[in-house]
């Protein structure tokens, strides 16, 4: 669930660990699982409906992660893929 604050915190922490291990790697990848299921919790469903795509909640979470990383590591980037349920 990409709207769950605990999930966002966990992914953010893992990326910070990767940055500490390899500070020259300026781009870090976060992508959906390779399957056709998406979160259907009320918050994700609300965002997806507003955005008219299941990418909505996913991009919401990625933006949260990127904002967290930017606070401590400006100049680093988060990249992702769009396929299966996140393609519109």
PDB file of N, CA, C and O in Angstrom, residues 2 7 9 14 17-18 22 28-29 32-33 37 41 50 55-57 60 70 73 75 77 80 84 86:
ATOM      1  N   UNK A   2       0.827   1.971  -1.099  1.00  0.00           N
ATOM      2  CA  UNK A   2       1.680   3.143  -1.245  1.00  0.00           C
ATOM      3  C   UNK A   2       1.108   4.400  -0.589  1.00  0.00           C
ATOM      4  O   UNK A   2       1.665   5.482  -0.742  1.00  0.00           O
ATOM      5  N   UNK A   7       4.752   1.956   5.287  1.00  0.00           N
ATOM      6  CA  UNK A   7       5.391   1.455   4.065  1.00  0.00           C
ATOM      7  C   UNK A   7       6.306   2.532   3.485  1.00  0.00           C
ATOM      8  O   UNK A   7       7.451   2.256   3.106  1.00  0.00           O
ATOM      9  N   UNK A   9       7.762   4.966   5.086  1.00  0.00           N
ATOM     10  CA  UNK A   9       8.921   5.098   5.977  1.00  0.00           C
ATOM     11  C   UNK A   9       9.918   3.962   5.747  1.00  0.00           C
ATOM     12  O   UNK A   9      11.138   4.194   5.734  1.00  0.00           O
ATOM     13  N   UNK A  14      15.167   2.251   3.564  1.00  0.00           N
ATOM     14  CA  UNK A  14      15.972   1.340   2.731  1.00  0.00           C
ATOM     15  C   UNK A  14      16.762   2.118   1.689  1.00  0.00           C
ATOM     16  O   UNK A  14      17.919   1.821   1.434  1.00  0.00           O
ATOM     17  N   UNK A  17      19.673   3.744   3.334  1.00  0.00           N
ATOM     18  CA  UNK A  17      20.722   2.749   3.554  1.00  0.00           C
ATOM     19  C   UNK A  17      21.533   2.529   2.277  1.00  0.00           C
ATOM     20  O   UNK A  17      22.761   2.434   2.322  1.00  0.00           O
ATOM     21  N   UNK A  18      20.849   2.429   1.144  1.00  0.00           N
ATOM     22  CA  UNK A  18      21.536   2.251  -0.140  1.00  0.00           C
ATOM     23  C   UNK A  18      22.420   3.445  -0.462  1.00  0.00           C
ATOM     24  O   UNK A  18      23.520   3.288  -0.982  1.00  0.00           O
ATOM     25  N   UNK A  22      26.445   3.425  -1.089  1.00  0.00           N
ATOM     26  CA  UNK A  22      26.979   3.828  -2.383  1.00  0.00           C
ATOM     27  C   UNK A  22      26.546   5.262  -2.693  1.00  0.00           C
ATOM     28  O   UNK A  22      25.618   5.474  -3.474  1.00  0.00           O
ATOM     29  N   UNK A  28      17.741   6.042  -7.600  1.00  0.00           N
ATOM     30  CA  UNK A  28      17.300   4.806  -6.943  1.00  0.00           C
ATOM     31  C   UNK A  28      15.928   4.419  -7.474  1.00  0.00           C
ATOM     32  O   UNK A  28      15.075   5.263  -7.714  1.00  0.00           O
ATOM     33  N   UNK A  29      15.746   3.134  -7.632  1.00  0.00           N
ATOM     34  CA  UNK A  29      14.560   2.609  -8.295  1.00  0.00           C
ATOM     35  C   UNK A  29      13.556   2.049  -7.289  1.00  0.00           C
ATOM     36  O   UNK A  29      13.923   1.276  -6.411  1.00  0.00           O
ATOM     37  N   UNK A  32       6.607  -1.160  -8.924  1.00  0.00           N
ATOM     38  CA  UNK A  32       5.549  -2.090  -8.530  1.00  0.00           C
ATOM     39  C   UNK A  32       6.019  -3.532  -8.662  1.00  0.00           C
ATOM     40  O   UNK A  32       6.978  -3.816  -9.369  1.00  0.00           O
ATOM     41  N   UNK A  33       5.336  -4.410  -7.972  1.00  0.00           N
ATOM     42  CA  UNK A  33       5.580  -5.836  -8.130  1.00  0.00           C
ATOM     43  C   UNK A  33       5.172  -6.262  -9.532  1.00  0.00           C
ATOM     44  O   UNK A  33       4.347  -5.626 -10.176  1.00  0.00           O
ATOM     45  N   UNK A  37      -2.036  -7.224  -9.501  1.00  0.00           N
ATOM     46  CA  UNK A  37      -2.838  -6.793  -8.347  1.00  0.00           C
ATOM     47  C   UNK A  37      -2.404  -5.410  -7.886  1.00  0.00           C
ATOM     48  O   UNK A  37      -1.247  -5.050  -7.946  1.00  0.00           O
ATOM     49  N   UNK A  41      -7.274  -0.549  -0.756  1.00  0.00           N
ATOM     50  CA  UNK A  41      -7.692   0.093   0.493  1.00  0.00           C
ATOM     51  C   UNK A  41      -8.438   1.389   0.153  1.00  0.00           C
ATOM     52  O   UNK A  41      -8.304   1.924  -0.951  1.00  0.00           O
ATOM     53  N   UNK A  50      -9.708   9.462  -8.376  1.00  0.00           N
ATOM     54  CA  UNK A  50      -9.493  10.870  -8.721  1.00  0.00           C
ATOM     55  C   UNK A  50      -8.545  11.017  -9.906  1.00  0.00           C
ATOM     56  O   UNK A  50      -8.728  11.894 -10.744  1.00  0.00           O
ATOM     57  N   UNK A  55      -2.276   4.056 -11.210  1.00  0.00           N
ATOM     58  CA  UNK A  55      -0.977   4.697 -10.983  1.00  0.00           C
ATOM     59  C   UNK A  55      -1.093   5.815  -9.950  1.00  0.00           C
ATOM     60  O   UNK A  55      -0.094   6.210  -9.362  1.00  0.00           O
ATOM     61  N   UNK A  56      -2.294   6.319  -9.719  1.00  0.00           N
ATOM     62  CA  UNK A  56      -2.488   7.452  -8.819  1.00  0.00           C
ATOM     63  C   UNK A  56      -1.901   7.242  -7.444  1.00  0.00           C
ATOM     64  O   UNK A  56      -1.084   8.046  -6.973  1.00  0.00           O
ATOM     65  N   UNK A  57      -2.298   6.178  -6.777  1.00  0.00           N
ATOM     66  CA  UNK A  57      -1.795   5.902  -5.425  1.00  0.00           C
ATOM     67  C   UNK A  57      -0.308   5.582  -5.458  1.00  0.00           C
ATOM     68  O   UNK A  57       0.431   5.937  -4.535  1.00  0.00           O
ATOM     69  N   UNK A  60       1.521   8.809  -5.813  1.00  0.00           N
ATOM     70  CA  UNK A  60       1.399   9.488  -4.525  1.00  0.00           C
ATOM     71  C   UNK A  60       2.498   8.998  -3.572  1.00  0.00           C
ATOM     72  O   UNK A  60       3.212   9.789  -2.957  1.00  0.00           O
ATOM     73  N   UNK A  70      14.681  13.863  -0.469  1.00  0.00           N
ATOM     74  CA  UNK A  70      15.176  15.209  -0.785  1.00  0.00           C
ATOM     75  C   UNK A  70      15.543  15.994   0.467  1.00  0.00           C
ATOM     76  O   UNK A  70      16.462  16.823   0.433  1.00  0.00           O
ATOM     77  N   UNK A  73      18.909  14.155   1.383  1.00  0.00           N
ATOM     78  CA  UNK A  73      19.842  13.892   0.280  1.00  0.00           C
ATOM     79  C   UNK A  73      19.414  14.647  -0.980  1.00  0.00           C
ATOM     80  O   UNK A  73      18.981  14.039  -1.959  1.00  0.00           O
ATOM     81  N   UNK A  75      19.401  16.275  -4.528  1.00  0.00           N
ATOM     82  CA  UNK A  75      20.151  15.900  -5.715  1.00  0.00           C
ATOM     83  C   UNK A  75      20.047  14.431  -6.077  1.00  0.00           C
ATOM     84  O   UNK A  75      20.532  14.018  -7.126  1.00  0.00           O
ATOM     85  N   UNK A  77      17.597  11.073  -6.953  1.00  0.00           N
ATOM     86  CA  UNK A  77      16.322  10.911  -7.658  1.00  0.00           C
ATOM     87  C   UNK A  77      15.750   9.521  -7.426  1.00  0.00           C
ATOM     88  O   UNK A  77      16.480   8.565  -7.177  1.00  0.00           O
ATOM     89  N   UNK A  80      10.906   5.007 -11.492  1.00  0.00           N
ATOM     90  CA  UNK A  80       9.974   3.892 -11.447  1.00  0.00           C
ATOM     91  C   UNK A  80       9.619   3.461 -12.857  1.00  0.00           C
ATOM     92  O   UNK A  80      10.058   4.079 -13.826  1.00  0.00           O
ATOM     93  N   UNK A  84       1.481  -2.823 -16.689  1.00  0.00           N
ATOM     94  CA  UNK A  84       0.334  -3.530 -16.138  1.00  0.00           C
ATOM     95  C   UNK A  84      -0.666  -2.538 -15.554  1.00  0.00           C
ATOM     96  O   UNK A  84      -1.167  -1.684 -16.283  1.00  0.00           O
ATOM     97  N   UNK A  86      -0.422   0.094 -13.713  1.00  0.00           N
ATOM     98  CA  UNK A  86      -0.087   1.520 -13.600  1.00  0.00           C
ATOM     99  C   UNK A  86      -0.024   2.212 -14.961  1.00  0.00           C
ATOM    100  O   UNK A  86       0.266   3.405 -15.025  1.00  0.00           O
TER     101      UNK A  86
END
